[in-house]
Amino acid sequence: MQMYEALQAYNLPDERGHFGVYGGVFVAETLVHALEELRQSYEQLRQDNDFLSELDYELKHYVGRPSPVYYAKRLSEKLGGAQIWLKREDLNHTGAHKVNNTVGQALLARHMGKKRVIAETGAGQHGVASATVAARYGMECVVYMGSEDVKRQASNVYRMKLLGATVVPVESGSKTLKDALNEAMRDWVTNVEDTFYIIGTVAGPHPYPMMVRDFNSVVGRELRVQMPHEVGQQPDAIIACVGGGSNAMGAFYPYIEDKSVRLIGVEAAGYGISSGKHAAPLCSGRPGVLHGNRTYLMQDENGQIAETHSISAGLDYPGVGPEHAWLKDSGRAEYVAADDKQALEAFHTLTRTEGIMPALESAHAVAYAMKLAPQMSKDVVLLVNLSGRGDKDMDTVARASGIKL
Amino acid sequence: MSRISATFQKLRSDNKKALIPFVTAGDPNGQLTSMIMHGLVEAGADIIELGVPFSDPMADGPTIQRSSERALEQGVGLRDVLQIVSRFRQTDQTTPIVLMGYANPIEAMGYSEFAHQAQVAGVDGVLVVDYPPEESRELTSRLKASGLDSIFLLAPTTLEARMDEVARTASGYVYYVSLKGVTGAKNLDLSEVAEKIPQIRAHVDLPIGVGFGIRDGKTARAVAELSDAVVIGSRLVEEIEQAAPQDVVARASALIREIRQALDRA
Ligand SMILES: Cc1ncc(COP(=O)(O)O)c(C=O)c1O
């Protein structure tokens, strides 16, 4: 009952960043004050018309918003069921939804007088989006990246350097995204006075999950206007991939109270859920505390964080934003998973039928839509949030086909 | 009275300051950890902070990260740490032990199970880096019911208003993080510590320990003059990292003995 009421007039998180039992501020004492300062600045600016119009201007002229919705007609006809529509976040500047958030946070950093920004990155998309806005606003930028990912994503590393950022390879732990996040936190603790930490997804301590959601919710707000206008109705379901969950949260948020719209998050099943080698905490993890919030995590029986696997580096994370944990428990959103093979197949199918090459992350959402559509009638509208473009994944896709570029 | 309070009371009447070494449980292995602990007590340690290894030690610098990784390679989890404490307690019933670590291993075990098992093992206090007071009311009350102290951190960035909040929840002692940074950093600023400790005293009626960045007897003594206890972590863990297995106990003890002497020198 309590959950139902909360969703009637959705107003989460609460003042301390809780979504039910999830979220919160689980950080070392040194950061408590910095997070409180950030929360206050953000609370003030999110209601400030000058700030909001500055943000709108940047999203329009720099990012290229609004992004179109596109009817994937040949794909839909091939599948012979529901209509598949795509929200084209792949057309944004830098090629993914990540920039919606980095523009917002960089403007916030500037208002707070911080001249140095840091970021963590896995695939390098958030790192590139952060380095990009740092160049745009004249800020120093340091990006932490697991040394394994530095090897796997060499071209994005070079992109960041071209943009003037310093890329620091992280050698600790599993040398991937979660360790990059740890290292960014360590930098922030050390340089807390002059540094702004741009977190790349709806995770981390409050206010990050709320703030990153708000900045990405431009996607859902556009959809609410575009869908009736161009499709003649709101979607029957919105399907988005979930790594940390920012593109999904951005699309879902303006629809949470509109319960006629199914919200479906697609996690990375890697080699398959039963293999244990995946990145699907909502589908098969347990609640715990990591990176400043309580949420579903991939972990062993001792509470050690498990190593994850996904063909898409951007989904290769053992946690998930706390708001998704809440949406799952409350039943408002459904969470499913697509494995590496299904994502690759979706990648090739979308590329061949529509001439749109999705990011491997987004391909997970496409894969689930392809599974769902044939079981549905032609008047059903599925909206897939196509969170990014696949140029960055050329090497990975080629390697999966046994080709070396 | 808790073992921790009793320890501080005795030290006060002897006009001495507490020396608190930190070691990671399971580094280099569980067997050696309890031997190291006994050695530290013999060398003059008053309280031992025992690190619970965690896969993602966000507040730790490279030295303690590596130490945690070595322990994890041995498969040492929270239950094993409690076993190490039990073993230590067979021959030492007086030295307080504080578990120091991160939230998730405790979340995974469950609060009441953890509080119960920790009490049975002979733990005296718990310090969880990523449980600030606001997020740990439930755990704190379970620990209290089991007779365990909840130790909290205070930082250079902690505002005075918040110190009252910490004071309401904390027991045993409070731990002042002497610098902005991670464990093992080298930018300790004594004058900042000197400025902050009186502020803390005005709000918190508990002994104040200071840690992060204390690497030698001279600094330890200077910090002890301002506070009630000094914590030696990374410097000691370095010693353990560099020693051959047969020398670990001797080298760890030698360092702590040297610092004890510096603290006690008239
Ligand atoms: C194109 C794209 N989609 C999705 C993600 C996953 O992040 P999130 O779940 O926060 O949207 C990433 C992360 O790198 C990405 O680059």
XYZ file of C-alpha atoms and ligand atoms in Angstrom:
687
model
C 0.000 0.000 0.000
C 2.771 2.366 0.957
C 4.511 1.639 -2.326
C 1.315 2.234 -4.255
C 0.801 5.616 -2.648
C 4.377 6.597 -3.281
C 3.848 5.953 -6.954
C 0.565 7.839 -7.057
C 2.453 11.048 -6.599
C 5.983 10.040 -7.269
C 8.296 12.217 -5.252
C 11.344 10.099 -4.584
C 14.016 10.280 -3.364
C 13.332 11.632 0.112
C 15.443 14.403 1.580
C 18.329 12.064 2.370
C 18.279 10.397 -1.003
C 16.333 7.260 -0.157
C 14.154 5.360 -2.584
C 12.465 3.118 -0.030
C 15.350 1.237 1.587
C 17.645 1.985 -1.361
C 19.923 4.943 -2.103
C 21.230 7.092 0.741
C 24.639 8.543 1.528
C 27.052 5.729 2.399
C 30.360 7.538 2.236
C 33.394 8.263 4.372
C 32.985 11.290 6.622
C 35.329 13.477 4.552
C 32.808 13.511 1.697
C 29.676 14.176 3.740
C 30.145 17.908 3.689
C 31.000 18.007 -0.035
C 27.842 16.057 -0.848
C 25.759 18.368 1.294
C 27.211 21.369 -0.531
C 26.488 19.721 -3.860
C 22.938 18.913 -2.813
C 22.278 22.493 -1.759
C 23.747 23.965 -4.936
C 21.766 21.591 -7.075
C 18.496 22.176 -5.173
C 18.946 25.865 -5.734
C 19.926 25.695 -9.406
C 17.287 23.184 -10.465
C 14.721 25.907 -9.732
C 16.741 28.736 -11.191
C 15.386 29.936 -14.519
C 18.700 31.339 -15.729
C 20.433 28.035 -15.076
C 17.660 26.075 -16.752
C 17.651 28.239 -19.851
C 21.435 28.025 -20.066
C 21.099 24.234 -19.889
C 18.365 24.238 -22.551
C 20.487 26.367 -24.838
C 23.448 23.997 -24.505
C 21.298 20.932 -25.080
C 19.846 22.474 -28.225
C 22.903 24.055 -29.819
C 25.755 21.961 -28.491
C 24.232 18.509 -28.033
C 21.762 18.819 -30.907
C 18.529 18.126 -29.036
C 15.768 17.200 -29.324
C 16.749 13.805 -30.638
C 14.209 12.336 -33.065
C 11.983 9.329 -32.638
C 12.287 7.032 -35.600
C 10.031 4.238 -36.807
C 12.134 1.138 -37.493
C 9.724 0.012 -40.167
C 11.798 -2.644 -41.909
C 12.832 -4.165 -38.606
C 9.219 -4.180 -37.383
C 7.973 -5.771 -40.605
C 10.697 -8.366 -40.497
C 9.665 -9.353 -36.988
C 5.996 -9.302 -37.951
C 4.522 -7.998 -34.706
C 4.616 -4.823 -32.664
C 5.956 -1.573 -34.085
C 9.460 -0.762 -32.936
C 10.312 2.904 -32.559
C 13.717 4.245 -31.609
C 14.605 7.283 -29.526
C 17.749 8.419 -31.300
C 20.166 9.286 -28.483
C 22.860 7.934 -30.799
C 22.550 11.173 -32.773
C 23.682 13.366 -29.868
C 27.050 15.082 -29.943
C 29.644 12.487 -28.804
C 27.266 9.700 -29.776
C 25.355 8.758 -26.642
C 22.973 9.951 -23.935
C 25.914 10.458 -21.555
C 26.411 14.058 -22.688
C 22.947 15.091 -21.392
C 24.315 14.522 -17.923
C 27.841 15.844 -18.368
C 26.594 19.167 -19.756
C 24.330 19.531 -16.720
C 26.996 18.618 -14.185
C 29.676 20.752 -15.832
C 27.382 23.788 -15.711
C 26.719 23.019 -12.069
C 30.473 22.718 -11.415
C 30.985 26.091 -13.031
C 28.304 27.677 -10.864
C 29.996 26.166 -7.798
C 33.322 27.688 -8.854
C 35.093 24.335 -9.328
C 37.782 24.448 -11.979
C 38.786 20.805 -11.981
C 36.472 17.932 -12.897
C 37.083 14.203 -12.543
C 35.161 11.253 -13.938
C 35.227 7.472 -14.025
C 34.663 5.585 -17.223
C 34.286 2.006 -18.416
C 33.792 1.967 -22.173
C 35.068 5.490 -22.347
C 31.746 7.064 -23.406
C 31.240 8.946 -20.163
C 34.938 9.814 -20.114
C 34.657 11.265 -23.613
C 31.471 13.128 -22.713
C 33.214 14.557 -19.621
C 36.394 15.493 -21.497
C 34.215 17.126 -24.136
C 32.366 19.418 -21.768
C 35.595 20.171 -19.890
C 37.064 21.395 -23.179
C 33.873 23.335 -23.904
C 33.925 25.131 -20.515
C 37.684 25.397 -20.078
C 38.108 23.064 -17.116
C 40.892 20.684 -16.162
C 39.690 17.096 -16.572
C 41.045 13.847 -15.139
C 39.418 10.552 -16.143
C 39.940 7.318 -14.206
C 39.710 4.143 -16.246
C 40.511 0.545 -15.310
C 43.738 -0.563 -16.991
C 41.872 -3.492 -18.594
C 39.429 -1.044 -20.164
C 42.274 1.240 -21.280
C 43.508 -1.713 -23.337
C 40.054 -2.692 -24.616
C 38.975 0.853 -25.547
C 42.153 2.369 -26.961
C 40.432 4.690 -29.421
C 38.293 6.327 -26.746
C 41.417 6.819 -24.629
C 42.961 8.696 -27.529
C 39.771 10.740 -28.011
C 39.917 11.853 -24.386
C 43.549 12.842 -24.740
C 42.800 14.815 -27.902
C 40.186 16.682 -25.891
C 42.855 17.646 -23.366
C 41.936 15.244 -20.557
C 44.388 13.222 -18.504
C 43.499 9.533 -18.498
C 44.689 7.662 -15.414
C 44.793 3.850 -15.728
C 43.590 2.155 -12.544
C 45.523 -0.968 -11.536
C 43.612 -1.981 -8.404
C 40.999 -4.704 -7.946
C 39.534 -6.049 -11.165
C 40.956 -3.078 -13.124
C 37.553 -2.204 -14.609
C 34.730 0.313 -14.130
C 34.026 -0.324 -10.443
C 37.699 0.176 -9.618
C 37.785 3.358 -11.686
C 34.893 4.614 -9.569
C 36.791 3.742 -6.366
C 39.816 5.646 -7.614
C 37.763 8.683 -8.616
C 36.278 8.696 -5.100
C 39.804 8.611 -3.654
C 40.794 11.575 -5.799
C 37.683 13.430 -4.693
C 38.387 12.813 -0.992
C 41.877 14.207 -1.510
C 40.961 17.245 -3.630
C 37.490 17.859 -2.332
C 37.831 21.626 -2.165
C 38.504 22.475 -5.800
C 37.236 19.359 -7.575
C 33.842 18.389 -8.942
C 33.191 14.690 -9.452
C 31.033 14.051 -12.535
C 29.516 10.611 -11.907
C 28.396 8.995 -15.148
C 25.262 7.158 -14.122
C 22.368 7.176 -11.652
C 24.522 5.563 -8.950
C 26.781 6.953 -6.216
C 25.663 8.751 -3.062
C 22.762 11.216 -2.963
C 22.279 13.605 -4.752
C 23.912 11.876 -7.746
C 21.184 9.309 -8.552
C 18.545 12.050 -8.490
C 20.653 14.621 -10.295
C 21.816 12.323 -13.102
C 18.225 11.136 -13.537
C 16.985 14.706 -13.755
C 19.579 15.677 -16.359
C 18.831 12.597 -18.459
C 15.070 12.938 -18.076
C 15.143 15.349 -20.994
C 14.825 12.098 -22.979
C 11.521 11.141 -21.377
C 10.197 14.683 -21.434
C 10.808 14.901 -25.167
C 9.135 11.527 -25.634
C 5.992 12.661 -23.849
C 5.622 15.410 -26.445
C 6.963 13.574 -29.488
C 5.050 10.316 -29.140
C 1.457 11.620 -29.381
C 2.562 14.037 -32.057
C 4.435 11.656 -34.324
C 3.090 8.241 -33.410
C -0.373 9.206 -32.277
C -0.052 7.668 -28.844
C 2.247 7.216 -25.884
C 4.280 4.014 -26.152
C 2.847 0.784 -24.777
C 6.282 -0.061 -23.452
C 9.615 1.687 -23.093
C 12.649 -0.590 -23.351
C 16.113 0.559 -22.297
C 19.387 -1.102 -21.416
C 20.552 -0.852 -17.814
C 24.192 -0.590 -16.817
C 24.122 1.886 -13.965
C 20.754 2.842 -15.376
C 20.978 6.461 -16.493
C 19.566 6.182 -19.996
C 16.765 3.975 -18.705
C 15.981 6.278 -15.776
C 15.993 9.287 -18.089
C 13.409 7.673 -20.337
C 11.325 6.108 -17.525
C 11.109 8.981 -15.097
C 8.476 11.133 -16.814
C 6.362 7.998 -17.282
C 6.458 6.592 -13.744
C 2.980 7.787 -12.875
C 1.578 6.887 -16.288
C 0.922 3.261 -15.472
C -0.442 2.341 -18.872
C 3.164 2.436 -20.097
C 5.251 -0.648 -19.328
C 8.807 0.173 -18.294
C 11.320 -2.538 -19.164
C 15.002 -2.435 -18.230
C 17.377 -4.839 -19.960
C 20.487 -5.924 -18.095
C 23.537 -7.665 -19.539
C 23.338 -11.445 -19.197
C 26.916 -11.840 -20.481
C 27.587 -15.547 -21.060
C 24.131 -16.274 -19.608
C 22.645 -15.741 -16.132
C 23.244 -19.377 -15.172
C 26.969 -19.050 -16.034
C 27.380 -16.512 -13.230
C 29.449 -14.433 -15.662
C 27.145 -11.522 -16.318
C 26.278 -8.018 -15.138
C 22.637 -8.391 -14.121
C 22.296 -7.460 -10.429
C 18.563 -6.751 -10.655
C 17.886 -10.134 -12.253
C 20.115 -12.179 -9.991
C 21.884 -10.086 -7.330
C 21.105 -9.168 -3.730
C 20.795 -5.788 -1.994
C 23.940 -4.386 -0.406
C 25.990 -1.199 -0.129
C 28.552 -0.060 -2.681
C 29.755 3.270 -4.029
C 27.723 5.363 -1.665
C 24.276 3.796 -1.933
C 22.220 0.744 -1.064
C 21.079 -1.194 -4.113
C 21.119 -4.598 -5.810
C 24.667 -5.897 -6.250
C 26.509 -8.834 -7.697
C 28.343 -10.229 -4.693
C 29.492 -13.427 -3.047
C 28.222 -14.821 0.266
C 30.859 -12.788 2.160
C 29.648 -9.517 0.676
C 32.670 -9.164 -1.602
C 31.743 -7.557 -4.900
C 31.792 -10.081 -7.741
C 33.557 -9.649 -11.028
C 31.184 -9.102 -13.902
C 31.189 -9.842 -17.582
C 29.451 -8.270 -20.534
C 30.519 -7.845 -24.122
C 29.557 -4.201 -23.679
C 31.945 -2.386 -21.361
C 29.262 0.197 -20.530
C 27.045 -2.449 -18.903
C 29.921 -4.229 -17.159
C 29.152 -2.979 -13.633
C 28.195 -5.016 -10.526
C 25.700 -2.476 -9.181
C 22.747 -0.488 -10.481
C 21.155 2.831 -9.619
C 19.080 2.655 -6.415
C 15.957 4.016 -8.090
C 15.863 0.945 -10.336
C 16.108 -1.230 -7.226
C 13.046 0.574 -5.901
C 11.149 0.388 -9.209
C 11.837 -3.337 -9.297
C 10.661 -4.033 -5.741
C 7.586 -1.870 -6.175
C 6.730 -3.694 -9.388
C 6.493 -0.483 -11.416
C 9.266 -1.532 -13.801
C 10.273 -4.957 -15.109
C 13.873 -6.065 -15.433
C 15.042 -8.704 -17.872
C 18.383 -9.590 -19.420
C 19.882 -10.158 -22.861
C 23.145 -12.048 -23.293
C 26.224 -11.256 -25.400
C 25.021 -13.361 -28.314
C 21.561 -11.804 -28.423
C 23.082 -8.320 -28.249
C 25.466 -9.062 -31.122
C 22.645 -10.492 -33.198
C 20.547 -7.390 -32.534
C 23.522 -5.220 -33.442
C 23.830 -6.889 -36.848
C 20.102 -7.005 -37.494
C 19.509 -3.336 -36.780
C 22.574 -2.396 -38.817
C 21.375 -4.388 -41.830
C 17.666 -3.579 -41.753
C 17.781 0.097 -40.782
C 21.318 1.287 -41.463
C 21.649 2.203 -37.795
C 24.593 0.791 -35.910
C 23.710 0.704 -32.199
C 26.170 0.786 -29.338
C 26.514 -2.725 -27.910
C 24.879 -1.409 -24.728
C 21.823 -0.224 -26.646
C 21.839 -3.462 -28.644
C 20.729 -5.234 -25.443
C 17.526 -3.187 -25.471
C 17.044 -3.831 -29.179
C 17.525 -7.560 -28.552
C 14.734 -7.654 -25.999
C 12.412 -5.652 -28.260
C 13.115 -8.176 -31.030
C 12.130 -10.954 -28.675
C 8.947 -9.234 -27.534
C 7.666 -7.793 -30.807
C 6.743 -11.021 -32.647
C 4.452 -12.022 -29.761
C 2.479 -8.777 -30.047
C -0.020 -7.317 -32.469
C 0.854 -4.670 -35.035
C -0.878 -1.854 -33.188
C 1.387 -2.198 -30.154
C 4.091 0.476 -29.938
C 7.443 -0.442 -28.405
C 9.824 2.445 -27.841
C 13.490 1.484 -27.572
C 15.838 4.043 -26.108
C 18.747 3.797 -28.508
C 21.233 5.167 -26.003
C 24.279 5.368 -28.266
C 25.889 4.638 -31.585
C 28.146 1.681 -32.268
C 31.221 3.235 -33.877
C 33.172 2.722 -30.653
C 32.405 -1.011 -30.786
C 33.890 -1.828 -34.201
C 36.842 -3.710 -32.718
C 34.705 -5.728 -30.325
C 32.189 -6.690 -32.980
C 34.928 -7.642 -35.429
C 36.696 -9.720 -32.799
C 33.434 -11.520 -31.981
C 33.248 -12.491 -35.653
C 36.858 -13.678 -35.631
C 38.102 -10.698 -37.633
C 41.006 -8.521 -36.591
C 40.858 -4.939 -37.845
C 32.221 -0.526 31.552
C 33.359 -1.552 28.060
C 36.896 -2.775 27.540
C 37.550 0.318 25.423
C 36.411 2.764 28.122
C 38.330 0.854 30.767
C 41.465 1.050 28.641
C 41.198 4.805 28.202
C 40.453 5.288 31.894
C 43.538 3.348 32.910
C 45.715 5.236 30.432
C 44.423 8.536 31.733
C 45.264 7.654 35.304
C 48.736 6.544 34.164
C 49.051 9.789 32.230
C 49.660 7.932 28.966
C 48.307 8.084 25.460
C 46.757 5.160 23.618
C 48.659 3.527 20.790
C 46.360 1.878 18.254
C 47.955 -0.164 15.481
C 45.893 -1.200 12.448
C 46.462 -4.456 10.605
C 44.365 -6.210 7.979
C 43.005 -9.559 9.102
C 44.371 -12.295 6.873
C 47.461 -10.397 5.688
C 49.651 -12.315 5.059
C 47.376 -15.055 6.452
C 44.959 -15.693 9.286
C 47.383 -17.667 11.433
C 50.016 -14.949 11.325
C 47.467 -12.215 11.985
C 46.701 -13.453 15.486
C 50.427 -13.854 16.162
C 51.049 -10.319 14.928
C 48.279 -9.078 17.215
C 49.858 -10.659 20.286
C 53.225 -9.232 19.247
C 51.719 -5.747 18.928
C 50.258 -5.964 22.430
C 53.612 -7.024 23.831
C 55.241 -4.097 22.027
C 52.902 -1.643 23.719
C 49.665 -1.474 21.723
C 46.622 -0.520 23.810
C 43.852 -1.231 21.309
C 44.014 -3.095 17.991
C 42.112 -2.045 14.898
C 41.595 -5.094 12.776
C 40.793 -4.442 9.120
C 38.073 -6.545 7.490
C 39.184 -7.162 3.899
C 36.870 -5.793 1.223
C 36.985 -5.956 -2.557
C 36.399 -2.210 -2.981
C 38.228 -0.265 -0.252
C 37.324 3.234 -1.427
C 38.877 5.129 1.479
C 42.210 3.335 1.373
C 45.437 4.175 -0.382
C 47.576 1.655 -2.294
C 49.253 0.085 0.766
C 46.067 -1.003 2.502
C 44.427 -1.834 -0.830
C 47.205 -4.328 -1.516
C 46.946 -5.664 1.992
C 43.217 -6.221 1.516
C 43.888 -7.973 -1.796
C 46.411 -10.310 -0.153
C 43.851 -11.243 2.489
C 41.141 -11.784 -0.118
C 43.466 -14.097 -2.032
C 43.495 -16.230 1.129
C 39.693 -16.164 0.993
C 39.428 -14.281 4.282
C 35.893 -12.970 4.847
C 34.089 -11.443 7.812
C 33.420 -14.831 9.428
C 37.122 -15.687 9.228
C 37.976 -12.338 10.770
C 35.704 -13.151 13.702
C 37.480 -16.468 14.062
C 40.829 -14.702 14.218
C 39.436 -12.542 17.023
C 38.184 -15.640 18.907
C 41.596 -17.219 18.629
C 43.282 -14.054 19.889
C 40.855 -13.899 22.825
C 41.876 -17.361 24.035
C 45.053 -15.837 25.420
C 44.250 -12.115 25.668
C 41.074 -11.055 27.442
C 42.022 -7.433 28.043
C 43.142 -5.727 24.830
C 40.179 -4.140 23.048
C 39.663 -5.031 19.408
C 37.933 -2.744 16.952
C 36.871 -4.083 13.581
C 37.398 -1.552 10.820
C 35.975 -2.042 7.370
C 33.237 -1.351 4.875
C 29.488 -1.757 4.955
C 28.790 -4.553 2.518
C 30.275 -7.558 4.349
C 28.119 -6.560 7.342
C 25.067 -6.046 5.125
C 25.621 -9.509 3.694
C 25.793 -11.121 7.143
C 22.853 -9.141 8.527
C 22.977 -6.682 11.428
C 21.734 -8.852 14.268
C 23.757 -11.866 13.222
C 26.848 -9.671 12.965
C 26.302 -7.986 16.331
C 25.772 -11.361 17.968
C 28.749 -13.108 16.350
C 31.051 -10.152 17.006
C 30.118 -10.180 20.685
C 30.667 -13.925 20.940
C 34.069 -13.606 19.256
C 35.150 -10.905 21.693
C 35.065 -7.804 19.507
C 34.756 -4.497 21.394
C 34.031 -1.874 18.786
C 33.113 -1.463 15.135
C 34.130 1.265 12.708
C 32.509 1.145 9.292
C 34.022 3.678 6.934
C 30.974 4.050 4.705
C 28.296 4.063 7.416
C 28.028 7.669 8.570
C 25.812 8.033 11.691
C 22.708 8.892 9.641
C 22.813 5.569 7.819
C 23.754 3.361 10.728
C 21.149 3.904 13.444
C 19.880 0.354 13.243
C 23.311 -1.270 13.306
C 24.445 1.018 16.110
C 21.515 0.070 18.293
C 22.087 -3.645 17.663
C 25.759 -3.249 18.532
C 24.867 -1.352 21.664
C 22.472 -4.102 22.711
C 25.371 -6.544 22.328
C 27.649 -4.310 24.390
C 29.771 -3.157 21.451
C 30.951 0.387 20.816
C 30.333 2.208 17.535
C 33.340 4.238 16.497
C 32.808 7.055 13.998
C 35.101 9.158 11.882
C 35.417 12.911 12.004
C 37.195 14.718 9.179
C 38.817 18.077 8.481
C 35.653 18.867 6.502
C 33.247 17.994 9.335
C 31.336 21.085 10.425
C 30.847 21.746 14.121
C 27.095 21.337 13.860
C 27.589 17.795 12.633
C 29.914 16.904 15.483
C 26.898 16.929 17.806
C 25.188 14.418 15.540
C 28.246 12.164 15.655
C 28.515 12.609 19.426
C 24.935 11.380 19.892
C 25.674 8.116 18.102
C 29.325 7.387 18.882
C 30.732 5.494 21.839
C 34.169 4.229 22.875
C 36.175 6.892 21.084
C 36.008 8.989 17.932
C 38.534 8.760 15.156
C 39.733 12.026 13.660
C 40.950 11.582 10.099
C 43.926 13.899 10.151
C 43.952 14.814 6.489
C 41.851 15.129 3.358
C 42.708 11.959 1.571
C 42.977 8.219 1.794
C 44.911 6.067 4.251
C 48.660 6.207 3.746
C 48.684 9.748 2.365
C 51.621 11.885 3.348
C 50.123 15.337 3.644
C 49.448 15.409 7.389
C 49.221 18.992 8.632
C 49.874 19.212 12.388
C 48.654 22.766 12.719
C 45.313 21.792 11.220
C 45.058 18.924 13.699
C 45.916 21.314 16.517
C 43.119 23.610 15.426
C 40.511 20.921 14.996
C 40.927 18.834 18.155
C 39.720 21.547 20.585
C 36.659 22.063 18.360
C 35.901 18.368 18.567
C 36.400 18.384 22.349
C 33.802 21.108 22.665
C 31.205 18.828 21.083
C 32.259 15.268 21.758
C 32.785 13.917 25.244
C 34.781 10.847 24.194
C 38.491 10.132 23.795
C 39.802 11.331 20.428
C 42.067 9.136 18.345
C 43.922 10.565 15.362
C 44.968 8.577 12.342
C 45.869 8.675 8.612
C 49.396 9.733 7.723
C 51.236 9.060 11.009
C 54.452 7.351 9.986
C 57.043 7.791 12.748
C 57.574 8.245 16.468
C 58.124 11.966 16.221
C 54.834 12.665 14.453
C 53.042 10.186 16.705
C 54.262 12.031 19.754
C 53.296 15.426 18.351
C 49.808 14.140 17.545
C 49.492 12.430 20.936
C 50.190 15.724 22.652
C 47.042 17.076 21.024
C 44.804 14.009 21.366
C 44.162 10.814 23.360
C 45.274 8.166 20.911
C 47.281 7.704 17.735
C 46.492 5.161 15.039
C 49.331 3.645 12.999
C 48.005 1.947 9.854
C 49.728 2.085 6.468
C 53.226 2.390 7.928
C 52.705 -0.847 9.873
C 51.082 -2.599 6.924
C 54.147 -1.663 4.828
C 56.310 -3.403 7.388
C 54.165 -6.537 7.136
C 54.207 -6.366 3.344
C 57.983 -6.169 3.159
C 58.872 -8.758 5.796
C 59.556 -12.399 5.061
C 56.919 -14.588 6.792
C 59.309 -15.643 9.575
C 60.143 -11.979 10.364
C 56.646 -10.479 10.169
C 55.858 -10.590 13.884
C 59.265 -9.236 14.892
C 59.243 -6.378 12.390
C 55.677 -5.314 13.139
C 56.427 -5.383 16.876
C 59.678 -3.460 16.464
C 57.915 -0.579 14.743
C 55.206 -0.374 17.388
C 57.781 -0.615 20.202
C 59.682 2.302 18.710
C 56.534 4.409 18.560
C 55.554 3.400 22.084
C 58.937 4.619 23.316
C 58.543 7.913 21.491
C 55.109 8.382 23.064
C 56.241 7.546 26.601
C 59.546 9.413 26.640
C 59.545 11.943 29.454
C 25.672 3.989 -25.254
C 25.567 3.603 -23.821
N 24.397 3.119 -23.366
C 24.252 2.730 -22.083
C 25.289 2.782 -21.190
C 25.067 2.283 -19.803
O 24.901 3.283 -18.852
P 23.497 3.639 -18.244
O 22.877 2.368 -17.769
O 23.833 4.559 -17.132
O 22.673 4.283 -19.276
C 26.537 3.295 -21.614
C 27.679 3.401 -20.682
O 28.823 3.567 -21.033
C 26.662 3.703 -22.966
O 27.833 4.188 -23.424
